[in-house]
XYZ file of C-alpha atoms in Angstrom:
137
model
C -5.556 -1.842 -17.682
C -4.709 -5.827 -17.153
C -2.808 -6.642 -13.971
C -1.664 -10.173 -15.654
C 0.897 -10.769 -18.441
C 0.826 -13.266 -20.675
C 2.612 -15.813 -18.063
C -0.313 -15.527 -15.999
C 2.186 -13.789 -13.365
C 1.007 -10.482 -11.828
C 1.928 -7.086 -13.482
C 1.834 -5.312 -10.346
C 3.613 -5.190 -6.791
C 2.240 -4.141 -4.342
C 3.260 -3.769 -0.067
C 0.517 -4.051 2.667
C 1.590 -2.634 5.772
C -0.241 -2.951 8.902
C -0.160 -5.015 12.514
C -3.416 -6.100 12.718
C -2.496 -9.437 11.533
C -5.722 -10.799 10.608
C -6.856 -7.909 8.652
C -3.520 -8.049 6.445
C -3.946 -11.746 5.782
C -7.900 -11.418 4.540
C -6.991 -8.054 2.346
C -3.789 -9.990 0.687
C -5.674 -12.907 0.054
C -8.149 -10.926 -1.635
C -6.211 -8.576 -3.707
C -3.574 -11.956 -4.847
C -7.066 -13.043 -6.378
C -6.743 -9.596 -8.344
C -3.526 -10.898 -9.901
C -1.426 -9.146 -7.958
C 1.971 -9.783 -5.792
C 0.872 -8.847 -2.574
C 3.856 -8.756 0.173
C 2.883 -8.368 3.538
C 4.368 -6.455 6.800
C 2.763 -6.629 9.827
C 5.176 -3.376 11.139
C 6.513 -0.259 9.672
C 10.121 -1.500 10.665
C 9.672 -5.022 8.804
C 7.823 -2.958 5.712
C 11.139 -0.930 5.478
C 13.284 -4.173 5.413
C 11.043 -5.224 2.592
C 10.952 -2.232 0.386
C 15.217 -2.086 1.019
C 15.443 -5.754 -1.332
C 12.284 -5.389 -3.254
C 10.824 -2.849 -5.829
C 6.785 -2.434 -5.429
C 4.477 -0.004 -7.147
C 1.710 0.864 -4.515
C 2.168 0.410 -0.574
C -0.721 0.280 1.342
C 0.155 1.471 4.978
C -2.045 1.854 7.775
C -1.845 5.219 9.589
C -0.995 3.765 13.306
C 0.778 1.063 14.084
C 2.316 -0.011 17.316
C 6.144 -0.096 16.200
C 6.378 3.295 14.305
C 3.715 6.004 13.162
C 2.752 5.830 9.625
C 3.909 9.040 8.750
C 7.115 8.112 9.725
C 7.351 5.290 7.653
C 5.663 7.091 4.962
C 8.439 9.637 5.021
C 10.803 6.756 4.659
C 9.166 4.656 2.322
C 9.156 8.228 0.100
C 13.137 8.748 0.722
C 13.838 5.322 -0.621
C 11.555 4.937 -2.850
C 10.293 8.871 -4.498
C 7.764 7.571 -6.923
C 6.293 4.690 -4.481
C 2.859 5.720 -4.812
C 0.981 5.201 -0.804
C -2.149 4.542 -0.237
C -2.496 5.684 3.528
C -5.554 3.712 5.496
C -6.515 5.217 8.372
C -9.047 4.942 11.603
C -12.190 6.536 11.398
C -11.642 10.263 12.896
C -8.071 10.397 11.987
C -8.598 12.490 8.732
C -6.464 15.521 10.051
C -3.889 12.622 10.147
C -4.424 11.150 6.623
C -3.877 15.131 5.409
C -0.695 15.227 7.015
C 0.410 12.605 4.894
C -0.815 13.645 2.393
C 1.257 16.618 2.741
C 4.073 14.056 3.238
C 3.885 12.257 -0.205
C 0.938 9.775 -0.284
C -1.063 9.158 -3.495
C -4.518 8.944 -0.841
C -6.002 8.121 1.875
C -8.877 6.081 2.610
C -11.056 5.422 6.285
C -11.195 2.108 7.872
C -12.963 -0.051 7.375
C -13.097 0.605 3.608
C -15.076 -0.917 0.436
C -12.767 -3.570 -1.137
C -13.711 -2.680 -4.699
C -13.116 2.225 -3.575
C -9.640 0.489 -2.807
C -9.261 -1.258 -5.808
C -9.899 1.944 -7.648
C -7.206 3.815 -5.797
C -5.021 1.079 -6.602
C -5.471 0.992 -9.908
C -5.109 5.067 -10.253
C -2.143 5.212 -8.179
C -0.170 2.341 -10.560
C -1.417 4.763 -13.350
C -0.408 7.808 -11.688
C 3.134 6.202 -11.479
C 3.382 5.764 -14.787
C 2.711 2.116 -14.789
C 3.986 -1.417 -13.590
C 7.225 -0.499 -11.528
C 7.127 3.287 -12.481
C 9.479 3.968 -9.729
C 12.261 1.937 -10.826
């Protein structure tokens, strides 16, 4: 499956959510390589702003964050936004966490720190999953 059209513009949207600032700048740089339109959030509140105005087909959210709990924002994210497919990222130890949301709507879950290329994979399943570029819509 190509994530470029014929433009040269990426194919698929996706939404990294998470406050550690640094780690959301190195991950979006490397994914926009990937030919993908990365938008970033460095809080679940801002992330919510963003998906309100914007259609995406994966988020990427981090489990715990200092503004709200992923879950929450998960639950949101899956209110406005059913077919959103999530990719939950979570601290090591926290699987009992990733389960619950699970359980709450997201596509996976992976550990932190994670391979770059096992996250490109779930990427890539959960924009098939969805049905495709902007499944959701």
């Amino acid at each position: 499956m190509s994530s470029q059209n014929q433009s040269g513009q990426s194919d698929i949207r996706l939404l990294l959510v998470d406050d550690e600032v640094g780690f959301v700048n190195v991950l979006a740089k490397r994914i926009t390589r990937r030919h993908f339109d990365v938008q970033k959030a460095y809080s679940g509140s801002e992330a919510i702003q963003i998906l309100r105005n914007n259609v995406f087909d994966v988020a990427i959210l981090d489990l715990k964050m200092e503004d709200m709990d992923g879950i929450d924002v998960l639950k949101v994210f899956k209110k406005m936004a059913p077919r959103l497919q999530v990719i939950m990222l979570t601290g090591h130890g926290c699987e009992e966490a990733a389960r619950e949301g699970l359980e709450a709507g997201a596509f996976d879950y992976l550990t932190k720190p994670c391979e770059f290329e096992e996250l490109m994979k779930k990427i890539q399943a959960a924009v098939a999953q969805s049905g495709g570029v902007h499944g959701h819509i």
